[in-house]
Amino acid sequence: MRYNKVFFILKLFVSLLSLFLLFYNIGFTRVFSLLYETKISLILLSLLFYTVVLLLGAFGLYIFFRALNVKPSFFSFFGKYALGWSYASFTPAKLGEFGLMYLLKKYTTYGQSLAILLLEKLISFFSYGLLSVIGLVWLVNRNAALIVSIFMILVLSLIAVSFSLTLRNFVKKYILRKYAEKFRLFHQTFFSLLRNHRSSLLLNVFLSFLKLFLHSVLVYLLFSSAGFFVPIPKIMVIMAIVSVISFIPISLAGLGIKEASFVVLFTTFASVGEPDAFAISLLFLFTRYFISICFLIFSKHQPLPLQETVTNS
């Protein structure tokens, strides 16, 4: 428990330090004056984008659950997904998203839900990682692409090792202990989806790129309104790189690191002004927080028991 607190404090420090350095170097007044001048139509467009992304994200997971013959109504599932997504905006390492395991416990075991959530994350990571490698060859050089490739291979190797029988038994006996029964069917579910439901996998890959494309279109419109015209393919590549960087667990759910990488990449490779890039990244952050708070306030579901979620995760 003490280790978790120290790790949380370090991540919080990295997030706050990153945001502080951005404000210090760019200027608090300049950034918020740009945000204040943002057109209402663009703010509404950002709200619409996050709503659509929520629907697509819920639909991707819903496909996997239906493959397991778990068939709640989509709107009921979406409500639970949106609640978990909302909690993830304010919890370390996006634990709220994995809290969806608790919200769906009447339909599946924790193990089945965890297998689906992990698989969806891996699809996004490797889809965006592949695009990042291509983009780095295009924008930077092959050495930068090689570093990302090595990172992806390392992640894949760690995943492969984690599924070994010896390590699984170790985790059950010494880490999960009395909670091991709650995570039954994790291994079977994960590999069943990989082997027997390839159409669901391909559809989730498509949805990952669709969300990236929609995000890129929104960024294009926001940059255009500020007088910067960046081609959508270049935006998609940069947004993919930003997404991969945000997967690195050195901050709270990517907070600060995502905004910093957004600013650095767009100013370096798309000639966007630093204040404009930072203002747009903050617009995305505030939009997510606004939608999350709305879901948390008006949700009819019971609050997520974070203590149980952290323990089980």
PDB file of N, CA and C in Angstrom, residues 75 78-80 82-84 86-87 90 289-303:
ATOM      1  N   PHE A  75     -27.776   0.357 -24.621  1.00  0.00           N
ATOM      2  CA  PHE A  75     -27.875   1.611 -23.880  1.00  0.00           C
ATOM      3  C   PHE A  75     -27.554   1.403 -22.401  1.00  0.00           C
ATOM      4  N   PHE A  78     -23.821   1.051 -22.423  1.00  0.00           N
ATOM      5  CA  PHE A  78     -23.193   2.358 -22.646  1.00  0.00           C
ATOM      6  C   PHE A  78     -23.190   3.183 -21.362  1.00  0.00           C
ATOM      7  N   GLY A  79     -24.284   3.118 -20.597  1.00  0.00           N
ATOM      8  CA  GLY A  79     -24.338   3.860 -19.339  1.00  0.00           C
ATOM      9  C   GLY A  79     -23.241   3.424 -18.385  1.00  0.00           C
ATOM     10  N   LYS A  80     -23.009   2.111 -18.305  1.00  0.00           N
ATOM     11  CA  LYS A  80     -21.955   1.596 -17.429  1.00  0.00           C
ATOM     12  C   LYS A  80     -20.574   1.964 -17.966  1.00  0.00           C
ATOM     13  N   ALA A  82     -19.796   4.552 -19.884  1.00  0.00           N
ATOM     14  CA  ALA A  82     -19.591   5.990 -19.719  1.00  0.00           C
ATOM     15  C   ALA A  82     -19.246   6.326 -18.275  1.00  0.00           C
ATOM     16  N   LEU A  83     -19.858   5.606 -17.331  1.00  0.00           N
ATOM     17  CA  LEU A  83     -19.554   5.848 -15.923  1.00  0.00           C
ATOM     18  C   LEU A  83     -18.109   5.456 -15.610  1.00  0.00           C
ATOM     19  N   GLY A  84     -17.680   4.279 -16.114  1.00  0.00           N
ATOM     20  CA  GLY A  84     -16.289   3.869 -15.917  1.00  0.00           C
ATOM     21  C   GLY A  84     -15.318   4.827 -16.576  1.00  0.00           C
ATOM     22  N   SER A  86     -15.826   7.959 -17.105  1.00  0.00           N
ATOM     23  CA  SER A  86     -15.847   9.196 -16.334  1.00  0.00           C
ATOM     24  C   SER A  86     -14.972   9.083 -15.094  1.00  0.00           C
ATOM     25  N   TYR A  87     -15.068   7.960 -14.387  1.00  0.00           N
ATOM     26  CA  TYR A  87     -14.203   7.758 -13.231  1.00  0.00           C
ATOM     27  C   TYR A  87     -12.733   7.746 -13.646  1.00  0.00           C
ATOM     28  N   PHE A  90     -10.502  10.842 -13.428  1.00  0.00           N
ATOM     29  CA  PHE A  90     -10.063  11.396 -12.146  1.00  0.00           C
ATOM     30  C   PHE A  90      -9.344  10.383 -11.274  1.00  0.00           C
ATOM     31  N   TYR A 289     -13.278  16.445 -18.959  1.00  0.00           N
ATOM     32  CA  TYR A 289     -13.656  16.613 -17.557  1.00  0.00           C
ATOM     33  C   TYR A 289     -15.123  17.050 -17.439  1.00  0.00           C
ATOM     34  N   PHE A 290     -15.541  17.935 -18.321  1.00  0.00           N
ATOM     35  CA  PHE A 290     -16.927  18.415 -18.273  1.00  0.00           C
ATOM     36  C   PHE A 290     -17.909  17.270 -18.517  1.00  0.00           C
ATOM     37  N   ILE A 291     -17.655  16.472 -19.559  1.00  0.00           N
ATOM     38  CA  ILE A 291     -18.555  15.352 -19.862  1.00  0.00           C
ATOM     39  C   ILE A 291     -18.514  14.329 -18.731  1.00  0.00           C
ATOM     40  N   SER A 292     -17.330  14.074 -18.185  1.00  0.00           N
ATOM     41  CA  SER A 292     -17.205  13.109 -17.089  1.00  0.00           C
ATOM     42  C   SER A 292     -18.004  13.550 -15.869  1.00  0.00           C
ATOM     43  N   ILE A 293     -17.892  14.808 -15.522  1.00  0.00           N
ATOM     44  CA  ILE A 293     -18.633  15.325 -14.367  1.00  0.00           C
ATOM     45  C   ILE A 293     -20.134  15.219 -14.599  1.00  0.00           C
ATOM     46  N   CYS A 294     -20.569  15.509 -15.824  1.00  0.00           N
ATOM     47  CA  CYS A 294     -22.001  15.388 -16.145  1.00  0.00           C
ATOM     48  C   CYS A 294     -22.488  13.962 -15.961  1.00  0.00           C
ATOM     49  N   PHE A 295     -21.713  12.995 -16.445  1.00  0.00           N
ATOM     50  CA  PHE A 295     -22.106  11.586 -16.293  1.00  0.00           C
ATOM     51  C   PHE A 295     -22.122  11.185 -14.821  1.00  0.00           C
ATOM     52  N   LEU A 296     -21.135  11.640 -14.065  1.00  0.00           N
ATOM     53  CA  LEU A 296     -21.067  11.271 -12.652  1.00  0.00           C
ATOM     54  C   LEU A 296     -22.219  11.887 -11.861  1.00  0.00           C
ATOM     55  N   ILE A 297     -22.634  13.089 -12.242  1.00  0.00           N
ATOM     56  CA  ILE A 297     -23.728  13.765 -11.528  1.00  0.00           C
ATOM     57  C   ILE A 297     -25.076  13.144 -11.857  1.00  0.00           C
ATOM     58  N   PHE A 298     -25.309  12.884 -13.141  1.00  0.00           N
ATOM     59  CA  PHE A 298     -26.634  12.446 -13.572  1.00  0.00           C
ATOM     60  C   PHE A 298     -26.773  10.934 -13.724  1.00  0.00           C
ATOM     61  N   SER A 299     -25.685  10.194 -13.470  1.00  0.00           N
ATOM     62  CA  SER A 299     -25.772   8.740 -13.605  1.00  0.00           C
ATOM     63  C   SER A 299     -26.701   8.156 -12.551  1.00  0.00           C
ATOM     64  N   LYS A 300     -27.473   7.149 -12.967  1.00  0.00           N
ATOM     65  CA  LYS A 300     -28.379   6.464 -12.055  1.00  0.00           C
ATOM     66  C   LYS A 300     -27.715   5.253 -11.411  1.00  0.00           C
ATOM     67  N   HIS A 301     -26.476   4.964 -11.833  1.00  0.00           N
ATOM     68  CA  HIS A 301     -25.766   3.827 -11.252  1.00  0.00           C
ATOM     69  C   HIS A 301     -25.197   4.209  -9.903  1.00  0.00           C
ATOM     70  N   GLN A 302     -24.964   3.193  -9.079  1.00  0.00           N
ATOM     71  CA  GLN A 302     -24.338   3.427  -7.791  1.00  0.00           C
ATOM     72  C   GLN A 302     -22.883   3.829  -7.994  1.00  0.00           C
ATOM     73  N   PRO A 303     -22.322   4.614  -7.065  1.00  0.00           N
ATOM     74  CA  PRO A 303     -20.919   5.016  -7.204  1.00  0.00           C
ATOM     75  C   PRO A 303     -20.008   3.796  -7.273  1.00  0.00           C
TER      76      PRO A 303
END
